[in-house]
mmCIF file of C-alpha atoms in Angstrom:
data_model
loop_
_atom_site.group_PDB
_atom_site.id
_atom_site.type_symbol
_atom_site.label_atom_id
_atom_site.label_comp_id
_atom_site.label_asym_id
_atom_site.label_seq_id
_atom_site.Cartn_x
_atom_site.Cartn_y
_atom_site.Cartn_z
ATOM 1 C CA GLU A 1 202.789 197.016 71.268
ATOM 2 C CA VAL A 2 202.192 196.075 67.648
ATOM 3 C CA GLN A 3 204.846 197.224 65.339
ATOM 4 C CA LEU A 4 205.276 196.888 61.639
ATOM 5 C CA VAL A 5 208.510 197.992 60.010
ATOM 6 C CA GLU A 6 208.927 198.242 56.354
ATOM 7 C CA SER A 7 212.257 198.188 54.510
ATOM 8 C CA GLY A 8 213.718 197.540 51.128
ATOM 9 C CA GLY A 9 212.513 200.612 49.171
ATOM 10 C CA GLY A 10 214.759 202.690 46.942
ATOM 11 C CA LEU A 11 215.491 204.023 43.553
ATOM 12 C CA VAL A 12 215.395 201.644 40.637
ATOM 13 C CA GLN A 13 215.123 201.928 36.846
ATOM 14 C CA ALA A 14 212.135 200.830 34.981
ATOM 15 C CA GLY A 15 212.168 197.104 34.465
ATOM 16 C CA GLY A 16 214.176 196.606 37.700
ATOM 17 C CA SER A 17 213.225 194.738 40.923
ATOM 18 C CA LEU A 18 212.943 195.488 44.544
ATOM 19 C CA ARG A 19 211.943 193.357 47.539
ATOM 20 C CA LEU A 20 210.044 195.014 50.283
ATOM 21 C CA SER A 21 210.005 193.521 53.849
ATOM 22 C CA CYS A 22 207.505 194.033 56.503
ATOM 23 C CA ALA A 23 208.764 192.907 59.951
ATOM 24 C CA ALA A 24 205.906 192.391 62.466
ATOM 25 C CA SER A 25 206.133 192.179 66.173
ATOM 26 C CA GLY A 26 204.025 192.611 69.270
ATOM 27 C CA PHE A 27 201.060 190.393 68.519
ATOM 28 C CA THR A 28 200.329 186.704 69.127
ATOM 29 C CA PHE A 29 197.160 186.144 67.069
ATOM 30 C CA ASP A 30 197.095 182.867 65.161
ATOM 31 C CA ASP A 31 194.942 184.461 62.469
ATOM 32 C CA TYR A 32 195.744 187.680 60.792
ATOM 33 C CA ALA A 33 196.197 189.266 57.377
ATOM 34 C CA ILE A 34 199.066 191.458 56.157
ATOM 35 C CA GLY A 35 198.490 193.896 53.286
ATOM 36 C CA TRP A 36 200.632 196.108 51.278
ATOM 37 C CA PHE A 37 199.272 199.415 50.162
ATOM 38 C CA ARG A 38 200.753 202.339 48.280
ATOM 39 C CA GLN A 39 200.198 206.009 47.914
ATOM 40 C CA ALA A 40 201.533 208.239 45.277
ATOM 41 C CA PRO A 41 201.658 212.010 45.516
ATOM 42 C CA GLY A 42 198.252 213.529 44.850
ATOM 43 C CA LYS A 43 196.644 210.057 44.621
ATOM 44 C CA GLU A 44 194.492 208.053 46.972
ATOM 45 C CA ARG A 45 195.983 205.081 48.806
ATOM 46 C CA GLU A 46 195.519 201.820 47.021
ATOM 47 C CA GLY A 47 195.799 198.284 47.930
ATOM 48 C CA VAL A 48 198.546 196.333 46.266
ATOM 49 C CA SER A 49 198.504 192.880 47.693
ATOM 50 C CA CYS A 50 197.544 190.823 50.826
ATOM 51 C CA ILE A 51 198.055 187.489 52.412
ATOM 52 C CA SER A 52 196.106 185.566 54.976
ATOM 53 C CA SER A 53 198.140 183.693 57.677
ATOM 54 C CA SER A 54 195.392 180.982 58.081
ATOM 55 C CA ASP A 55 195.533 179.463 54.583
ATOM 56 C CA GLY A 56 198.163 181.544 52.758
ATOM 57 C CA SER A 57 195.601 182.915 50.277
ATOM 58 C CA THR A 58 196.896 185.911 48.384
ATOM 59 C CA TYR A 59 195.309 188.750 46.447
ATOM 60 C CA TYR A 60 196.748 191.333 44.010
ATOM 61 C CA ALA A 61 195.632 194.482 42.505
ATOM 62 C CA ASP A 62 195.127 194.092 38.759
ATOM 63 C CA SER A 63 197.809 196.651 38.089
ATOM 64 C CA VAL A 64 200.469 194.505 39.782
ATOM 65 C CA LYS A 65 199.344 190.918 38.857
ATOM 66 C CA GLY A 66 202.101 188.873 37.314
ATOM 67 C CA ARG A 67 204.755 191.437 38.380
ATOM 68 C CA PHE A 68 204.472 191.366 42.261
ATOM 69 C CA THR A 69 204.544 188.421 44.611
ATOM 70 C CA ILE A 70 203.669 188.497 48.257
ATOM 71 C CA SER A 71 205.050 185.848 50.633
ATOM 72 C CA SER A 72 205.583 185.306 54.268
ATOM 73 C CA ASP A 73 208.222 183.774 56.490
ATOM 74 C CA ASN A 74 206.334 182.836 59.664
ATOM 75 C CA ALA A 75 209.573 182.054 61.484
ATOM 76 C CA LYS A 76 210.821 185.532 60.998
ATOM 77 C CA ASN A 77 207.462 187.207 61.405
ATOM 78 C CA THR A 78 208.072 188.966 58.108
ATOM 79 C CA VAL A 79 206.049 189.342 55.024
ATOM 80 C CA TYR A 80 207.758 190.253 51.694
ATOM 81 C CA LEU A 81 206.611 192.004 48.470
ATOM 82 C CA GLN A 82 208.855 190.955 45.529
ATOM 83 C CA MET A 83 208.399 193.620 42.865
ATOM 84 C CA ASN A 84 209.649 192.798 39.344
ATOM 85 C CA SER A 85 209.233 194.680 36.075
ATOM 86 C CA LEU A 86 208.792 197.876 37.861
ATOM 87 C CA LYS A 87 207.190 200.807 36.127
ATOM 88 C CA PRO A 88 207.361 204.529 36.763
ATOM 89 C CA GLU A 89 203.767 204.398 37.773
ATOM 90 C CA ASP A 90 204.722 202.110 40.627
ATOM 91 C CA THR A 91 206.433 204.997 42.314
ATOM 92 C CA ALA A 92 204.788 205.589 45.676
ATOM 93 C CA VAL A 93 205.234 205.270 49.430
ATOM 94 C CA TYR A 94 204.546 201.566 50.141
ATOM 95 C CA TYR A 95 202.987 200.714 53.552
ATOM 96 C CA CYS A 96 202.282 197.378 55.181
ATOM 97 C CA ALA A 97 199.443 196.855 57.579
ATOM 98 C CA ALA A 98 197.951 194.204 59.859
ATOM 99 C CA ASP A 99 194.468 193.066 60.363
ATOM 100 C CA LEU A 100 194.530 190.944 63.519
ATOM 101 C CA GLY A 101 192.194 188.127 64.467
ATOM 102 C CA THR A 102 190.888 187.437 60.922
ATOM 103 C CA THR A 103 191.195 184.581 58.488
ATOM 104 C CA ILE A 104 190.208 186.823 55.535
ATOM 105 C CA ALA A 105 192.732 189.041 53.752
ATOM 106 C CA THR A 106 191.319 192.120 52.031
ATOM 107 C CA MET A 107 192.716 195.082 50.246
ATOM 108 C CA ARG A 108 190.309 197.428 51.891
ATOM 109 C CA GLY A 109 192.602 199.618 53.992
ATOM 110 C CA ILE A 110 189.859 200.428 56.454
ATOM 111 C CA GLU A 111 189.951 196.789 57.764
ATOM 112 C CA TYR A 112 193.498 197.124 58.858
ATOM 113 C CA ASP A 113 194.258 198.063 62.507
ATOM 114 C CA TYR A 114 198.007 198.634 62.395
ATOM 115 C CA TRP A 115 200.309 200.436 59.889
ATOM 116 C CA GLY A 116 203.995 200.690 59.329
ATOM 117 C CA GLN A 117 205.762 203.964 58.646
ATOM 118 C CA GLY A 118 206.192 203.340 54.939
ATOM 119 C CA THR A 119 209.115 202.910 52.557
ATOM 120 C CA GLN A 120 209.725 205.038 49.415
ATOM 121 C CA VAL A 121 209.810 203.260 46.094
ATOM 122 C CA THR A 122 210.902 205.358 43.057
ATOM 123 C CA VAL A 123 211.054 203.950 39.557
ATOM 124 C CA SER A 124 212.799 206.062 37.039
ATOM 125 C CA SER A 125 212.007 205.815 33.335
#
């Protein structure tokens, strides 16, 4: 059974940092993509960042470029999202998702097959 478990969310002041983790288990595909998405109250889900396991290529939403960094530790089957210079508008529930059997990472949520339960990030002004 594929499982994705996010952790690392919390309450932080504007300008602060958090590191989210997405621990993946239950699949043995060589090629996959992991994406981070977020959803704020009353807003649609949006893609934040994603990474491809095949070549390590990464993508970021314009709103987080230069502030967020996605990385992976294959030995730990974990993908991280380092979030720096956080802003109140970054407040949302953050989800990681897996798209298995692909070499292409995308921030289109519809492409992802498996989702974690989410972790709350709250940035106070």
